[in-house]
Backbone as numpy.savetxt, mean C-alpha at the origin, in Angstrom:
# Nx Ny Nz CAx CAy CAz Cx Cy Cz
-26.61 -31.81 -5.17 -27.29 -30.53 -5.18 -27.84 -30.28 -6.56
-29.09 -29.90 -6.66 -29.72 -29.62 -7.93 -29.29 -28.27 -8.49
-29.71 -28.15 -9.78 -29.45 -26.81 -10.40 -30.12 -25.66 -9.59
-31.36 -25.86 -9.21 -32.10 -24.86 -8.52 -31.50 -24.60 -7.15
-31.07 -25.62 -6.47 -30.49 -25.51 -5.17 -29.22 -24.73 -5.33
-28.33 -25.05 -6.23 -27.08 -24.40 -6.36 -27.28 -22.94 -6.81
-28.31 -22.71 -7.62 -28.61 -21.31 -8.11 -29.14 -20.52 -6.90
-29.92 -21.11 -5.98 -30.36 -20.46 -4.81 -29.24 -20.18 -3.83
-28.26 -21.11 -3.70 -27.09 -20.82 -2.79 -26.36 -19.62 -3.31
-26.05 -19.62 -4.69 -25.33 -18.52 -5.27 -25.95 -17.16 -5.14
-27.28 -17.14 -5.31 -28.02 -15.90 -5.34 -28.60 -15.44 -4.01
-28.82 -16.33 -3.16 -29.42 -15.97 -1.87 -28.87 -16.38 -0.53
-28.18 -17.52 -0.55 -27.77 -18.06 0.69 -26.23 -17.92 0.97
-25.45 -17.65 -0.07 -24.02 -17.59 0.07 -23.64 -16.32 0.80
-22.95 -16.39 1.86 -22.47 -15.26 2.62 -20.91 -15.11 2.42
-20.49 -14.01 1.89 -19.10 -13.86 1.48 -18.33 -12.96 2.28
-17.21 -13.42 2.89 -16.28 -12.57 3.55 -15.03 -12.36 2.65
-15.04 -13.17 1.61 -13.97 -12.97 0.49 -14.55 -13.56 -0.76
-13.73 -13.43 -1.79 -14.18 -13.84 -3.06 -14.11 -15.30 -3.42
-13.51 -16.11 -2.51 -13.09 -17.44 -2.70 -14.20 -18.40 -3.17
-15.39 -18.32 -2.51 -16.45 -19.32 -2.81 -16.92 -19.34 -4.22
-17.27 -18.19 -4.84 -17.71 -18.27 -6.29 -16.55 -18.66 -7.18
-15.31 -18.31 -6.73 -14.13 -18.70 -7.63 -14.04 -20.18 -7.66
-14.19 -20.87 -6.51 -14.00 -22.29 -6.45 -15.18 -22.98 -7.19
-16.37 -22.50 -6.92 -17.54 -23.10 -7.58 -17.48 -22.92 -9.20
-17.06 -21.81 -9.61 -16.80 -21.57 -11.06 -15.88 -22.55 -11.56
-14.82 -22.71 -10.92 -13.65 -23.60 -11.36 -14.14 -25.04 -11.46
-14.94 -25.42 -10.55 -15.50 -26.86 -10.44 -16.50 -27.00 -11.68
-17.29 -25.95 -11.88 -18.27 -26.05 -12.97 -17.54 -26.17 -14.38
-16.45 -25.43 -14.46 -15.76 -25.39 -15.68 -14.98 -26.70 -16.08
-14.68 -27.44 -14.93 -13.78 -28.58 -15.14 -14.59 -29.88 -14.77
-15.79 -29.91 -15.04 -16.52 -31.21 -14.95 -16.90 -31.51 -13.49
-16.77 -30.55 -12.57 -17.23 -30.72 -11.21 -16.21 -31.24 -10.26
-15.00 -31.54 -10.67 -13.91 -31.97 -9.79 -12.57 -31.42 -10.06
-11.93 -30.95 -9.11 -10.55 -30.43 -9.30 -9.74 -30.67 -7.96
-8.39 -30.84 -8.00 -7.59 -31.00 -6.78 -7.54 -29.67 -6.07
-7.06 -29.81 -4.79 -6.80 -28.62 -3.88 -5.83 -27.74 -4.61
-4.75 -28.34 -5.23 -3.73 -27.49 -5.86 -4.29 -26.67 -7.05
-5.15 -27.29 -7.85 -5.72 -26.71 -9.01 -6.69 -25.53 -8.51
-7.41 -25.76 -7.45 -8.31 -24.76 -6.97 -7.60 -23.61 -6.35
-6.44 -23.94 -5.66 -5.61 -22.87 -5.13 -5.02 -22.02 -6.35
-4.66 -22.62 -7.45 -4.14 -21.91 -8.56 -5.27 -20.95 -9.15
-6.54 -21.44 -9.10 -7.55 -20.52 -9.65 -7.72 -19.25 -8.77
-7.51 -19.47 -7.45 -7.59 -18.31 -6.62 -6.37 -17.40 -6.82
-5.21 -17.99 -6.97 -3.96 -17.34 -7.05 -3.89 -16.36 -8.23
-4.44 -16.87 -9.44 -4.18 -15.98 -10.61 -5.12 -14.85 -10.53
-6.14 -14.77 -9.63 -7.06 -13.69 -9.55 -6.50 -12.64 -8.48
-5.54 -13.02 -7.71 -5.05 -12.23 -6.61 -4.06 -11.17 -7.13
-4.56 -9.93 -7.25 -3.73 -8.83 -7.90 -2.52 -8.60 -6.98
-2.61 -8.73 -5.72 -1.53 -8.42 -4.76 -0.28 -9.31 -5.02
-0.52 -10.66 -5.41 0.49 -11.51 -5.73 1.18 -11.19 -7.02
0.23 -10.77 -8.03 0.83 -10.34 -9.27 1.74 -9.08 -9.08
1.22 -8.16 -8.21 2.07 -6.96 -7.88 3.39 -7.29 -7.34
3.42 -8.31 -6.45 4.69 -8.73 -5.81 5.69 -9.17 -6.84
5.22 -9.96 -7.80 6.18 -10.50 -8.78 6.44 -9.51 -9.85
5.59 -8.59 -10.01 5.96 -7.51 -10.95 7.10 -6.66 -10.41
7.06 -6.43 -9.13 8.14 -5.79 -8.43 9.45 -6.57 -8.62
9.39 -7.88 -8.37 10.54 -8.78 -8.63 11.10 -8.68 -10.04
10.22 -8.64 -11.06 10.70 -8.53 -12.46 11.39 -7.21 -12.71
10.73 -6.19 -12.24 11.31 -4.78 -12.50 12.59 -4.42 -11.70
12.51 -4.77 -10.41 13.73 -4.40 -9.57 14.80 -5.33 -9.49
14.55 -6.64 -9.84 15.55 -7.65 -9.69 16.00 -8.24 -11.01
15.23 -9.28 -11.44 15.56 -9.93 -12.60 15.63 -9.20 -13.85
14.67 -8.32 -14.10 14.58 -7.45 -15.22 15.87 -6.58 -15.35
16.22 -6.05 -14.14 17.37 -5.12 -14.13 18.70 -5.96 -14.45
18.79 -7.06 -13.84 20.01 -7.88 -14.14 20.13 -8.26 -15.60
19.03 -8.80 -16.16 19.04 -9.20 -17.53 19.24 -7.99 -18.54
18.71 -6.86 -18.16 18.98 -5.64 -19.01 20.43 -5.17 -18.92
21.00 -5.37 -17.77 22.43 -4.97 -17.53 23.38 -5.81 -18.44
22.98 -7.11 -18.57 23.79 -8.00 -19.32 23.38 -8.05 -20.77
22.46 -7.19 -21.15 22.15 -7.06 -22.65 21.27 -8.22 -23.07
20.69 -9.03 -22.18 19.89 -10.12 -22.57 18.53 -9.61 -22.99
17.89 -8.62 -22.34 16.58 -8.16 -22.67 16.66 -6.60 -22.81
15.69 -6.00 -23.41 15.44 -4.53 -23.48 14.00 -4.27 -22.95
13.95 -3.20 -22.17 12.74 -2.83 -21.59 12.18 -1.56 -22.26
10.92 -1.63 -22.69 10.24 -0.49 -23.26 8.94 -0.30 -22.55
8.93 0.75 -21.71 7.63 0.95 -20.91 7.44 -0.23 -19.94
6.32 -0.91 -20.05 6.12 -2.08 -19.24 6.38 -3.42 -19.89
7.00 -3.39 -21.07 7.29 -4.58 -21.85 8.81 -4.83 -21.84
9.13 -6.26 -21.78 10.49 -6.66 -21.90 10.62 -7.55 -23.24
11.68 -7.29 -24.00 11.82 -8.09 -25.14 13.19 -8.69 -25.18
13.26 -10.02 -25.51 14.54 -10.75 -25.52 15.30 -10.29 -26.77
16.41 -9.82 -26.56 17.33 -9.28 -27.70 17.60 -10.43 -28.67
17.43 -10.22 -29.91 17.77 -11.10 -30.91 16.79 -12.25 -31.15
15.65 -12.25 -30.44 14.67 -13.27 -30.49 14.15 -13.52 -31.89
14.00 -12.37 -32.71 13.42 -12.50 -34.05 14.35 -13.31 -35.05
15.61 -13.44 -34.70 16.55 -14.11 -35.43 16.72 -15.62 -35.22
16.03 -16.07 -34.17 16.13 -17.52 -33.72 15.23 -18.39 -34.55
15.80 -19.50 -34.91 14.91 -20.52 -35.64 14.12 -21.24 -34.60
13.04 -22.03 -35.00 12.25 -22.70 -34.03 13.03 -23.78 -33.27
13.97 -24.43 -33.90 14.83 -25.43 -33.18 15.71 -24.70 -32.13
16.20 -23.57 -32.51 17.10 -22.77 -31.55 16.23 -22.41 -30.36
15.02 -21.96 -30.56 14.21 -21.54 -29.41 13.88 -22.72 -28.53
13.56 -23.91 -29.12 13.34 -25.10 -28.33 14.54 -25.56 -27.50
15.66 -25.45 -28.16 16.86 -25.84 -27.46 17.13 -24.89 -26.20
17.01 -23.55 -26.42 17.15 -22.66 -25.36 16.13 -22.80 -24.23
14.90 -23.16 -24.61 13.91 -23.42 -23.63 14.18 -24.68 -22.74
14.83 -25.62 -23.49 15.27 -26.82 -22.78 16.38 -26.51 -21.79
17.28 -25.60 -22.16 18.31 -25.17 -21.30 17.70 -24.45 -20.08
16.72 -23.63 -20.31 16.08 -22.91 -19.15 15.41 -23.96 -18.26
14.78 -24.96 -18.71 14.07 -25.99 -17.90 15.15 -26.70 -17.08
16.31 -26.98 -17.71 17.43 -27.66 -16.96 17.86 -26.81 -15.83
18.10 -25.55 -16.15 18.52 -24.59 -15.08 17.56 -24.58 -13.88
16.24 -24.52 -14.15 15.25 -24.45 -13.23 15.26 -25.82 -12.33
15.32 -26.89 -13.03 15.29 -28.12 -12.35 16.53 -28.34 -11.42
17.73 -27.97 -11.92 18.86 -28.01 -11.14 18.79 -27.20 -9.86
18.30 -25.99 -10.00 18.22 -25.05 -8.87 17.19 -25.64 -7.88
15.98 -26.06 -8.35 14.99 -26.65 -7.43 15.47 -27.86 -6.77
16.26 -28.72 -7.45 16.77 -29.92 -6.86 17.77 -29.59 -5.76
18.57 -28.60 -6.03 19.61 -28.09 -5.03 19.00 -27.46 -3.82
18.05 -26.54 -4.11 17.45 -25.74 -2.99 16.30 -26.31 -2.30
15.61 -27.27 -3.08 14.41 -27.90 -2.46 13.35 -26.95 -2.12
12.81 -27.12 -0.95 11.65 -26.26 -0.52 12.04 -24.84 -0.29
13.31 -24.58 -0.15 13.72 -23.11 0.10 13.66 -22.32 -1.18
13.37 -22.95 -2.36 13.30 -22.25 -3.59 12.40 -21.00 -3.49
11.17 -21.27 -2.80 10.18 -20.28 -2.78 10.05 -19.83 -1.28
11.01 -19.95 -0.42 10.85 -19.72 0.95 10.70 -18.24 1.28
11.09 -17.34 0.28 10.84 -15.91 0.58 9.39 -15.55 0.54
8.55 -16.46 0.06 7.06 -16.26 0.15 6.45 -17.01 1.29
7.27 -17.57 2.07 6.76 -18.32 3.32 7.62 -17.90 4.48
7.41 -16.75 4.97 8.35 -16.23 5.91 8.40 -17.03 7.27
7.28 -17.60 7.57 7.25 -18.40 8.81 7.96 -19.65 8.75
8.21 -20.16 7.57 8.90 -21.52 7.35 8.12 -22.57 8.22
6.85 -22.41 8.27 6.02 -23.39 9.02 4.52 -22.89 9.01
3.76 -23.83 9.61 2.31 -23.55 9.60 1.88 -22.61 10.72
1.13 -21.55 10.40 0.51 -20.74 11.35 -0.99 -20.90 11.16
-1.65 -21.30 12.30 -3.06 -21.59 12.13 -3.92 -20.45 11.76
-5.04 -20.71 11.15 -5.95 -19.68 10.72 -6.32 -18.79 11.88
-6.63 -19.39 13.04 -7.07 -18.72 14.23 -6.00 -17.74 14.70
-4.77 -18.23 14.77 -3.72 -17.27 15.15 -3.44 -16.15 14.19
-3.52 -16.60 12.90 -3.25 -15.55 11.91 -4.35 -14.45 11.97
-5.60 -14.85 12.14 -6.69 -13.86 12.31 -6.34 -13.01 13.47
-5.97 -13.58 14.59 -5.74 -12.76 15.86 -4.71 -11.74 15.55
-3.57 -12.09 14.89 -2.52 -11.18 14.55 -3.03 -10.02 13.70
-3.80 -10.39 12.71 -4.33 -9.36 11.82 -5.36 -8.52 12.52
-6.08 -9.11 13.39 -7.09 -8.30 14.12 -6.44 -7.20 15.02
-5.41 -7.64 15.75 -4.66 -6.70 16.57 -4.09 -5.59 15.82
-3.71 -5.82 14.54 -3.14 -4.80 13.73 -4.22 -3.93 13.16
-5.56 -4.22 13.40 -6.66 -3.53 12.75 -6.64 -3.72 11.26
-6.11 -4.90 10.83 -6.07 -5.29 9.42 -5.28 -4.22 8.60
-4.13 -3.75 9.15 -3.31 -2.82 8.55 -1.88 -3.32 8.68
-1.03 -2.97 7.72 0.38 -3.26 7.82 0.99 -2.48 9.04
1.78 -3.14 9.81 2.44 -2.49 11.03 3.41 -1.49 10.62
3.95 -1.54 9.37 4.98 -0.59 9.04 4.41 0.64 8.20
3.83 0.23 6.99 3.44 1.34 6.10 1.99 1.77 6.34
1.15 0.94 7.14 -0.18 1.36 7.39 -1.17 0.99 6.33
-0.84 0.39 5.23 -1.82 0.10 4.17 -2.77 -0.99 4.69
-4.10 -0.94 4.29 -5.05 -1.80 4.81 -5.06 -3.08 3.99
-5.67 -4.12 4.61 -5.69 -5.43 4.01 -6.45 -5.56 2.66
-7.39 -4.61 2.51 -8.23 -4.68 1.25 -7.46 -4.02 0.10
-6.27 -3.49 0.37 -5.53 -2.89 -0.71 -4.23 -3.64 -1.04
-3.68 -4.35 0.01 -2.57 -5.21 -0.18 -2.66 -6.41 0.71
-2.19 -7.57 0.15 -2.26 -8.80 1.04 -1.40 -8.69 2.22
-1.88 -9.00 3.40 -1.09 -8.96 4.65 -0.54 -10.35 4.93
0.63 -10.41 5.49 1.30 -11.63 5.95 1.67 -11.58 7.40
1.68 -12.73 7.99 2.08 -12.86 9.43 3.58 -13.03 9.45
4.27 -12.08 10.01 5.67 -12.16 10.13 6.21 -12.40 11.46
7.25 -13.21 11.49 7.99 -13.49 12.76 8.89 -12.37 13.06
8.74 -11.65 14.09 9.52 -10.52 14.56 11.00 -10.94 14.65
11.19 -11.95 15.48 12.54 -12.69 15.48 12.36 -13.87 14.55
13.07 -13.97 13.39 12.80 -15.03 12.45 13.12 -16.41 13.06
12.40 -17.42 12.62 12.58 -18.72 13.06 14.02 -19.25 12.90
14.70 -18.79 11.85 16.16 -19.25 11.77 17.10 -18.53 12.63
16.53 -17.57 13.45 17.33 -16.90 14.47 16.77 -17.30 15.87
15.96 -18.28 15.92 15.46 -18.79 17.25 14.08 -18.27 17.54
13.41 -17.52 16.70 12.01 -17.00 16.98 11.10 -18.01 17.07
10.02 -17.81 17.93 8.95 -18.82 18.15 7.67 -18.43 17.48
6.64 -19.23 17.49 5.33 -18.96 16.99 4.45 -18.33 18.07
4.96 -17.91 19.19 4.28 -17.21 20.21 3.67 -15.90 19.62
2.37 -15.60 19.87 1.73 -14.44 19.44 2.51 -13.09 19.65
3.31 -13.03 20.76 4.19 -11.90 20.94 5.30 -11.74 19.98
5.59 -12.76 19.20 6.61 -12.69 18.27 6.08 -12.55 16.82
4.79 -12.28 16.71 4.15 -12.19 15.40 3.63 -10.72 15.18
3.75 -10.33 13.91 3.24 -9.04 13.51 2.68 -9.03 12.09
1.78 -8.16 11.82 1.15 -8.13 10.42 1.90 -7.14 9.55
2.41 -7.60 8.43 3.08 -6.82 7.39 2.49 -7.09 6.03
2.33 -5.98 5.20 1.91 -6.33 3.85 3.10 -6.99 3.10
2.84 -7.58 1.97 3.82 -8.42 1.34 5.02 -7.53 0.94
4.87 -6.32 0.64 5.99 -5.51 0.24 6.89 -5.23 1.40
6.44 -4.86 2.57 7.26 -4.52 3.66 7.87 -5.86 4.18
7.13 -6.87 4.10 7.69 -8.25 4.61 8.78 -8.64 3.74
8.70 -8.39 2.45 9.83 -8.77 1.45 11.01 -7.92 1.80
10.82 -6.59 2.10 11.93 -5.75 2.46 12.66 -6.08 3.70
11.84 -6.53 4.68 12.45 -6.83 5.99 13.22 -8.05 5.95
12.84 -9.02 5.15 13.51 -10.27 4.91 13.59 -11.08 6.25
14.33 -12.16 6.26 14.38 -12.97 7.52 15.65 -12.93 8.34
16.32 -11.80 8.12 17.54 -11.55 8.98 17.38 -10.39 9.81
16.12 -9.76 9.87 15.89 -8.55 10.59 14.92 -8.84 11.71
15.16 -8.52 12.85 14.31 -8.83 14.05 13.63 -7.51 14.60
13.39 -6.52 13.77 12.81 -5.30 14.20 11.33 -5.48 14.47
10.92 -5.12 15.70 9.49 -5.14 16.17 8.83 -3.87 15.67
7.92 -3.97 14.68 7.37 -2.81 14.05 5.89 -2.45 14.64
5.50 -3.28 15.70 4.16 -3.03 16.23 4.02 -1.72 16.85
5.09 -1.12 17.40 5.08 0.11 17.98 4.67 1.26 16.95
5.15 1.00 15.70 4.80 1.96 14.61 3.30 1.99 14.45
2.61 0.80 14.41 1.15 0.78 14.23 0.46 1.47 15.40
0.99 1.08 16.56 0.33 1.72 17.79 0.47 3.24 17.78
1.60 3.77 17.31 1.72 5.19 17.31 0.77 5.86 16.36
0.47 5.20 15.30 -0.51 5.86 14.41 -1.85 6.12 14.98
-2.18 5.44 16.09 -3.47 5.66 16.80 -3.30 6.66 17.97
-2.12 7.25 18.09 -1.93 8.14 19.30 -2.72 9.46 19.22
-3.51 9.69 20.20 -4.25 10.90 20.32 -3.85 11.68 21.61
-3.93 12.94 21.55 -3.55 13.81 22.74 -4.83 14.40 23.28
-4.89 14.35 24.63 -6.08 14.98 25.32 -6.07 16.46 25.01
-7.29 16.95 24.79 -7.32 18.38 24.49 -7.02 18.95 23.16
-6.46 18.03 22.34 -5.98 18.50 20.96 -7.13 18.64 20.09
-7.31 19.73 19.48 -8.36 20.10 18.63 -8.52 19.12 17.41
-7.35 18.75 16.83 -7.36 17.93 15.66 -7.35 16.40 15.96
-7.15 16.09 17.23 -7.15 14.59 17.62 -8.62 14.21 17.80
-9.49 15.19 18.01 -10.92 14.78 18.35 -11.85 15.56 17.53
-11.73 15.47 16.26 -12.62 16.22 15.34 -13.98 15.48 15.21
-15.05 16.29 15.14 -16.34 15.66 14.86 -16.34 15.03 13.44
-16.82 13.80 13.38 -16.86 13.12 12.05 -17.41 13.88 10.92
-18.36 14.70 11.18 -19.02 15.45 10.06 -18.17 16.61 9.51
-17.05 16.88 10.20 -16.05 17.83 9.53 -15.14 17.24 8.54
-15.00 15.93 8.58 -14.05 15.26 7.73 -14.57 15.19 6.32
-13.92 15.68 5.32 -14.43 15.67 3.91 -13.65 14.61 3.06
-12.58 14.12 3.56 -11.84 13.04 2.87 -10.84 12.41 3.89
-10.45 11.20 3.61 -9.49 10.54 4.49 -8.88 9.31 3.87
-7.79 8.88 4.41 -7.19 7.49 4.10 -6.72 6.95 5.41
-5.85 5.91 5.23 -5.47 5.21 6.51 -4.76 6.02 7.53
-4.03 7.15 7.11 -3.12 7.81 8.04 -3.47 9.34 8.01
-4.30 9.84 7.24 -4.52 11.33 7.24 -5.94 11.55 6.86
-6.39 12.85 7.14 -7.73 13.34 6.83 -7.74 14.75 6.48
-8.84 15.15 5.86 -8.92 16.54 5.32 -10.22 17.17 5.86
-10.12 18.46 6.30 -11.24 19.19 6.81 -11.18 20.58 6.17
-12.27 21.31 6.10 -12.25 22.70 5.77 -11.78 23.57 6.94
-10.94 24.59 6.69 -10.41 25.41 7.74 -11.58 26.11 8.47
-11.49 26.18 9.77 -12.64 26.86 10.53 -12.57 28.34 10.39
-11.36 28.87 9.95 -11.22 30.36 9.70 -10.58 30.59 8.32
-11.33 30.23 7.32 -10.71 30.26 5.94 -10.26 31.59 5.52
-9.13 31.63 4.83 -8.62 32.88 4.22 -9.14 33.05 2.83
-9.58 31.97 2.26 -10.28 32.12 0.95 -11.37 30.92 0.98
-12.33 30.98 0.16 -13.35 29.95 0.12 -12.69 28.66 -0.26
-13.15 27.58 0.47 -12.73 26.11 0.29 -11.25 25.92 0.86
-10.71 26.76 1.61 -9.50 26.69 2.35 -9.61 25.33 3.05
-8.57 24.42 2.87 -8.69 23.07 3.40 -7.34 22.70 4.24
-7.57 21.98 5.15 -6.45 21.45 5.98 -6.34 20.00 5.85
-5.07 19.50 5.61 -4.75 18.09 5.56 -3.99 17.72 6.78
-4.49 16.73 7.55 -3.96 16.52 8.93 -3.68 15.01 9.04
-2.48 14.79 9.56 -2.22 13.31 9.99 -3.05 12.85 11.13
-3.57 11.62 11.17 -4.33 11.18 12.19 -3.55 11.00 13.49
-2.28 10.70 13.40 -1.50 10.53 14.65 -1.16 11.95 15.19
-1.20 12.04 16.45 -0.86 13.32 17.16 0.68 13.55 16.95
1.14 14.42 16.13 2.47 14.80 15.95 2.59 16.26 15.72
3.70 16.90 16.37 3.64 18.32 16.32 3.79 19.01 15.02
4.79 18.55 14.24 5.17 19.30 12.99 5.27 18.39 11.84
5.39 18.98 10.70 5.55 18.24 9.42 6.90 17.46 9.43
7.84 18.01 10.11 9.16 17.34 10.13 9.18 16.08 11.06
8.08 15.84 11.82 7.95 14.70 12.61 7.18 13.54 11.95
6.75 13.76 10.72 5.92 12.75 10.08 6.80 11.66 9.54
6.21 10.38 9.56 6.87 9.22 8.99 6.74 9.30 7.49
7.51 8.49 6.77 7.44 8.39 5.32 6.05 8.03 4.83
5.49 7.09 5.63 4.12 6.66 5.22 3.09 7.79 5.43
3.24 8.51 6.50 2.32 9.65 6.72 2.57 10.82 5.74
3.78 11.03 5.32 4.01 12.05 4.21 3.29 11.65 2.88
3.37 10.34 2.60 2.74 9.85 1.43 1.22 9.98 1.56
0.65 9.67 2.75 -0.80 9.72 2.94 -1.25 11.16 2.85
-0.51 12.14 3.36 -0.91 13.51 3.31 -0.77 14.05 1.86
0.36 13.67 1.18 0.52 14.09 -0.21 -0.65 13.60 -1.05
-1.12 12.35 -0.81 -2.22 11.78 -1.64 -3.45 12.65 -1.36
-3.77 12.97 -0.14 -4.92 13.83 0.21 -4.88 15.19 -0.45
-3.64 15.74 -0.44 -3.45 17.11 -1.02 -3.87 17.08 -2.51
-3.45 15.98 -3.22 -3.73 15.88 -4.61 -5.28 15.67 -4.88
-5.80 14.81 -3.97 -7.20 14.57 -4.12 -8.13 15.78 -3.76
-7.81 16.48 -2.78 -8.57 17.62 -2.37 -8.43 18.81 -3.34
-7.19 18.89 -3.86 -6.96 19.92 -4.92 -7.81 19.65 -6.14
-7.90 18.39 -6.58 -8.78 18.15 -7.71 -10.21 18.38 -7.42
-10.66 18.05 -6.11 -12.08 18.19 -5.76 -12.39 19.69 -5.71
-11.47 20.51 -5.23 -11.74 21.94 -5.16 -11.87 22.52 -6.60
-10.97 22.11 -7.48 -11.03 22.73 -8.85 -12.28 22.24 -9.60
-12.76 21.01 -9.20 -13.95 20.55 -9.85 -15.23 21.33 -9.34
-15.18 21.69 -8.06 -16.25 22.47 -7.46 -16.28 23.89 -7.77
-15.12 24.54 -8.04 -15.05 25.90 -8.31 -14.10 26.17 -9.46
-14.53 26.39 -10.67 -13.72 26.61 -11.88 -12.91 27.85 -11.89
-13.19 28.77 -10.92 -12.45 29.98 -10.82 -11.16 29.91 -10.13
-10.96 28.71 -9.46 -9.65 28.49 -8.76 -8.58 28.29 -9.80
-7.55 29.16 -9.75 -6.44 28.99 -10.71 -5.12 28.69 -10.18
-4.99 28.60 -8.79 -3.71 28.28 -8.18 -3.97 28.00 -6.74
-2.84 27.60 -6.06 -2.97 27.21 -4.58 -1.81 27.74 -3.84
-1.88 28.10 -2.56 -0.75 28.24 -1.70 -0.89 26.99 -0.72
0.31 26.34 -0.63 0.45 25.18 0.21 1.43 25.37 1.25
1.12 25.19 2.55 2.19 25.43 3.55 1.71 24.97 4.91
2.63 25.11 5.87 2.34 24.78 7.26 3.19 25.63 8.19
2.70 25.89 9.30 3.48 26.62 10.31 4.15 25.54 11.21
5.41 25.67 11.37 6.17 24.69 12.18 6.84 25.39 13.29
6.38 25.36 14.44 6.96 25.99 15.62 6.26 27.33 16.03
6.34 27.66 17.20 5.64 28.88 17.75 6.10 30.10 17.04
7.48 30.19 16.75 8.02 31.45 16.15 7.63 31.52 14.71
7.11 30.43 14.11 6.69 30.45 12.80 5.14 30.74 12.72
4.59 30.90 13.90 3.06 31.19 13.88 2.20 30.06 14.22
2.80 28.83 14.54 1.94 27.67 14.86 1.21 27.92 16.14
-0.05 27.67 16.15 -0.94 27.84 17.39 -1.59 26.52 17.82
-1.85 25.60 16.78 -2.33 24.28 17.19 -1.19 23.26 16.97
-0.71 22.68 17.96 0.49 21.87 17.83 0.21 20.37 17.46
-0.57 20.33 16.48 -0.80 19.01 15.73 -0.62 19.35 14.28
0.31 18.77 13.63 0.72 19.11 12.24 -0.55 19.25 11.38
-0.55 20.25 10.66 -1.72 20.39 9.63 -1.08 21.28 8.38
-1.51 20.81 7.30 -1.05 21.47 6.05 -2.14 22.28 5.38
-1.90 23.51 5.14 -2.93 24.35 4.57 -2.88 24.23 3.03
-4.03 24.06 2.49 -4.33 24.08 1.01 -5.26 25.24 0.73
-4.73 26.32 0.24 -5.41 27.54 0.09 -5.73 27.82 -1.36
-6.97 27.72 -1.90 -7.29 28.06 -3.23 -7.12 29.51 -3.48
-6.60 29.82 -4.68 -6.39 31.28 -5.08 -7.16 31.44 -6.42
-7.77 32.68 -6.53 -8.58 33.08 -7.67 -7.95 34.41 -8.16
-7.97 34.60 -9.38 -7.41 35.79 -10.01 -8.30 37.01 -9.45
-7.45 37.98 -8.90 -8.09 39.17 -8.28 -8.42 39.04 -6.91
-8.15 38.00 -6.24 -8.44 37.83 -4.79 -7.59 38.74 -3.90
-6.48 39.19 -4.45 -5.65 40.27 -3.76 -5.15 41.12 -4.89
-4.75 42.33 -4.59 -4.38 43.31 -5.66 -3.18 42.86 -6.34
-2.12 42.31 -5.66 -0.89 41.88 -6.22 -0.41 40.65 -5.70
-0.69 39.47 -6.21 -0.23 38.17 -5.59 1.21 37.85 -5.65
1.97 38.65 -6.38 3.43 38.34 -6.52 4.08 38.07 -5.20
4.86 37.02 -5.09 5.55 36.74 -3.87 4.84 35.64 -3.00
3.58 35.49 -3.21 2.90 34.31 -2.51 3.25 34.29 -1.02
3.77 33.17 -0.60 4.06 32.91 0.80 5.12 33.91 1.40
5.79 34.52 0.50 6.77 35.53 1.06 6.15 36.62 1.84
4.87 36.82 1.64 4.17 37.88 2.38 4.05 37.54 3.89
4.48 36.34 4.25 4.52 36.04 5.73 5.33 37.05 6.47
6.36 37.58 5.77 7.19 38.62 6.42 6.86 39.92 5.68
6.22 40.93 6.37 5.82 42.11 5.73 6.89 42.73 4.90
6.59 43.10 3.70 7.50 43.83 2.87 8.41 42.92 2.04
8.32 41.64 2.26 9.19 40.69 1.47 8.53 40.01 0.34
7.30 40.31 0.10 6.54 39.69 -0.95 6.94 40.22 -2.39
7.11 41.51 -2.41 7.36 42.09 -3.72 8.85 42.34 -3.83
9.45 41.72 -4.86 10.87 41.87 -5.01 11.34 41.83 -6.48
């Protein structure tokens, strides 16, 4: 392929479903035009932030914690420092490095391929076609936490692990992000697909299950925000889980996080739009006796401005007449 042909491919003909093609071409160009599969895989790996995040969690929650407890290292912010390292001679450092290499080699010799098996949950090959089908059925979202594939790497998990007799049948496979898969481990056979299916649950006749798209002002995987149809103050906003669920107390942890994220985002957007907003009332009605009329959980984010009522003292306590001023 000539220079002009390769340039044309990069600028006009290359169709990208992922970043891999230019990464591989760049690596080949930098290394004289030839590299092994392993080397090219390494080029892709070091650019994959999700993999770095996985091992960042390992450092902070596991090895870093253990080494800190034993006084080997000290953590300051995001940095770890080996205690006493400044007092070591070059020879002492080299000797200690050699001891580390020996420990690593002994462990890998003893454990073999299982050394890194926690990153290969299937303990075997899953074809690209089958992997794609599993991810497609999950709508490219983690079955447990709901995060999308463009934010965290998704893995194909065996619901019943192979070491417990699980097969590669599609009915035994589910999509999990690397974090949820690591927490599930290979001793748990919980089928999480029902969680994903529940996130798409809609109720017939529910006002919030069938909102016109043009009413949505912000959204994420599990929640959305709209302006209240009967605002008590300008820019009164509702944050609503996408799943049909009656009350705030019925939300999953993932939905709570999604709603909280939208509350923060819409609060910032409201204050950017109206500099007169100096505070907010945040709340929800849970149950008929508490005033709930639409039985699909929704959280009110009500902007407040100085002077919008004569005496704001008590805030939400005014739900009960006479209880606001105390």
